[in-house]
Amino acid sequence: MFLTFVFGLGIVVLAVRSTALGSLITHLTPQDANFLGLAGAALLAAVTANLLNNLPATLLLVPLTAHSPGLVLAVLLGVNIGPNLTYAGSLATLLWRQILQRHDQPPAMGDFLRLGALTVPACLVAAVVTLWAALQISGVT
């Protein structure tokens, strides 16, 4: 079952890469690991994760940033923090919601969205600033 799921994700990624959305994502992907590049990569990853889900977003963006460890880390921040804006952004959130519904405790979508809108931007900014500082100290780009 898991292998089928991973295979399906690969098909989704290939399909997205061959569309205008894939071209746009490729065009928008930063090439430099300066502060703006890190912030852009994290933001692009967060938005893409909410559009596609975090696993396909990771498979789509990591190869585009593989030339820079800093950009890869920024993408990983974006695909892990960003999906908390929507239920569909993360497989973990979808599974969490399913478990709660099975136990007759359906989560309130409004509460989830409000909490995500309050926390995701602040956490993403803090994480990118921390990543940028760590990269500056270590000399890695």
CSV table of C-alpha atoms in Angstrom, one decimal:
chain,number,residue,atom,x,y,z
A,1,MET,CA,0.0,0.0,0.0
A,2,PHE,CA,2.8,2.5,1.0
A,3,LEU,CA,4.7,1.8,-2.3
A,4,THR,CA,1.5,2.4,-4.3
A,5,PHE,CA,1.1,5.7,-2.4
A,6,VAL,CA,4.7,6.8,-3.1
A,7,PHE,CA,4.3,5.8,-6.8
A,8,GLY,CA,1.2,7.9,-7.0
A,9,LEU,CA,3.0,10.9,-5.5
A,10,GLY,CA,5.7,10.4,-8.2
A,11,ILE,CA,3.0,10.5,-10.9
A,12,VAL,CA,1.5,13.7,-9.3
A,13,VAL,CA,5.0,15.4,-9.3
A,14,LEU,CA,5.6,14.4,-12.9
A,15,ALA,CA,2.2,15.7,-14.0
A,16,VAL,CA,2.8,19.0,-12.1
A,17,ARG,CA,6.3,19.4,-13.6
A,18,SER,CA,4.9,19.2,-17.1
A,19,THR,CA,2.2,21.9,-16.6
A,20,ALA,CA,2.3,25.6,-16.4
A,21,LEU,CA,2.3,25.4,-12.6
A,22,GLY,CA,5.5,23.3,-12.8
A,23,SER,CA,7.1,25.9,-15.1
A,24,LEU,CA,6.0,28.7,-12.8
A,25,ILE,CA,7.4,26.9,-9.7
A,26,THR,CA,10.7,26.3,-11.5
A,27,HIS,CA,10.9,29.9,-12.5
A,28,LEU,CA,10.0,31.2,-9.0
A,29,THR,CA,12.5,28.9,-7.2
A,30,PRO,CA,15.4,31.0,-5.9
A,31,GLN,CA,19.0,30.2,-6.9
A,32,ASP,CA,20.9,32.0,-4.2
A,33,ALA,CA,20.9,31.2,-0.5
A,34,ASN,CA,21.0,34.8,0.7
A,35,PHE,CA,18.3,35.9,3.1
A,36,LEU,CA,15.7,36.7,0.4
A,37,GLY,CA,16.5,33.4,-1.4
A,38,LEU,CA,15.9,31.4,1.8
A,39,ALA,CA,12.7,33.3,2.5
A,40,GLY,CA,11.5,32.9,-1.0
A,41,ALA,CA,12.2,29.2,-1.1
A,42,ALA,CA,10.5,28.6,2.3
A,43,LEU,CA,7.4,30.7,1.2
A,44,LEU,CA,7.3,28.9,-2.2
A,45,ALA,CA,7.5,25.6,-0.4
A,46,ALA,CA,4.7,26.5,2.0
A,47,VAL,CA,2.4,27.7,-0.7
A,48,THR,CA,3.1,24.7,-2.9
A,49,ALA,CA,2.5,22.3,0.0
A,50,ASN,CA,-0.9,23.9,0.6
A,51,LEU,CA,-1.7,23.6,-3.1
A,52,LEU,CA,-0.4,20.0,-3.6
A,53,ASN,CA,0.3,18.5,-0.2
A,54,ASN,CA,3.7,18.6,1.5
A,55,LEU,CA,5.0,15.3,0.1
A,56,PRO,CA,4.6,16.1,-3.6
A,57,ALA,CA,5.9,19.7,-2.9
A,58,THR,CA,9.0,18.2,-1.3
A,59,LEU,CA,9.5,15.9,-4.3
A,60,LEU,CA,9.0,18.8,-6.7
A,61,LEU,CA,11.2,21.5,-4.9
A,62,VAL,CA,14.1,19.6,-3.5
A,63,PRO,CA,15.6,18.7,-6.9
A,64,LEU,CA,15.3,22.4,-7.9
A,65,THR,CA,17.3,23.5,-4.9
A,66,ALA,CA,19.7,20.6,-4.6
A,67,HIS,CA,22.6,22.8,-5.7
A,68,SER,CA,22.4,24.7,-2.3
A,69,PRO,CA,22.2,23.0,1.1
A,70,GLY,CA,20.7,26.3,2.5
A,71,LEU,CA,17.9,26.4,-0.1
A,72,VAL,CA,17.1,22.7,0.5
A,73,LEU,CA,16.8,23.4,4.2
A,74,ALA,CA,14.6,26.4,3.5
A,75,VAL,CA,12.3,24.2,1.4
A,76,LEU,CA,12.2,21.6,4.1
A,77,LEU,CA,11.1,24.4,6.6
A,78,GLY,CA,8.4,25.5,4.2
A,79,VAL,CA,7.0,22.1,3.5
A,80,ASN,CA,6.9,21.3,7.2
A,81,ILE,CA,5.7,24.5,8.7
A,82,GLY,CA,3.6,25.9,5.8
A,83,PRO,CA,1.1,23.1,5.5
A,84,ASN,CA,-0.4,23.9,8.9
A,85,LEU,CA,-2.5,26.6,7.1
A,86,THR,CA,-4.9,24.1,5.5
A,87,TYR,CA,-6.1,20.6,6.2
A,88,ALA,CA,-4.9,19.4,2.8
A,89,GLY,CA,-1.4,20.7,3.2
A,90,SER,CA,-0.1,17.8,5.1
A,91,LEU,CA,-0.6,14.1,5.1
A,92,ALA,CA,-0.2,14.1,8.9
A,93,THR,CA,-3.0,16.7,9.3
A,94,LEU,CA,-5.3,14.6,7.1
A,95,LEU,CA,-4.6,11.5,9.2
A,96,TRP,CA,-5.0,13.5,12.4
A,97,ARG,CA,-8.4,14.7,11.2
A,98,GLN,CA,-9.5,11.2,10.3
A,99,ILE,CA,-8.6,9.9,13.7
A,100,LEU,CA,-10.5,12.6,15.5
A,101,GLN,CA,-13.6,12.0,13.3
A,102,ARG,CA,-13.4,8.3,14.1
A,103,HIS,CA,-13.5,9.2,17.8
A,104,ASP,CA,-16.5,11.5,17.3
A,105,GLN,CA,-14.3,14.6,17.9
A,106,PRO,CA,-14.4,16.4,14.6
A,107,PRO,CA,-12.1,19.3,14.5
A,108,ALA,CA,-13.5,22.7,13.8
A,109,MET,CA,-12.2,23.9,10.5
A,110,GLY,CA,-12.5,27.6,11.5
A,111,ASP,CA,-10.4,27.1,14.6
A,112,PHE,CA,-7.8,25.2,12.6
A,113,LEU,CA,-7.6,27.9,10.0
A,114,ARG,CA,-7.4,30.7,12.5
A,115,LEU,CA,-4.7,29.1,14.5
A,116,GLY,CA,-2.7,28.3,11.3
A,117,ALA,CA,-3.1,31.9,10.1
A,118,LEU,CA,-1.7,33.2,13.4
A,119,THR,CA,1.1,30.7,13.9
A,120,VAL,CA,2.4,29.7,10.4
A,121,PRO,CA,3.7,33.1,9.3
A,122,ALA,CA,5.4,33.8,12.6
A,123,CYS,CA,7.0,30.4,12.8
A,124,LEU,CA,8.1,30.5,9.2
A,125,VAL,CA,9.8,33.9,9.6
A,126,ALA,CA,11.5,32.8,12.9
A,127,ALA,CA,12.7,29.6,11.3
A,128,VAL,CA,14.1,31.3,8.2
A,129,VAL,CA,15.9,34.0,10.3
A,130,THR,CA,17.4,31.2,12.4
A,131,LEU,CA,18.4,29.2,9.3
A,132,TRP,CA,20.0,32.3,7.8
A,133,ALA,CA,21.9,33.1,11.0
A,134,ALA,CA,23.1,29.5,11.3
A,135,LEU,CA,24.3,29.5,7.7
A,136,GLN,CA,26.1,32.8,8.2
A,137,ILE,CA,27.9,31.4,11.3
A,138,SER,CA,28.8,28.1,9.6
A,139,GLY,CA,29.7,29.6,6.2
A,140,VAL,CA,27.5,27.1,4.4
A,141,THR,CA,25.3,28.4,1.5
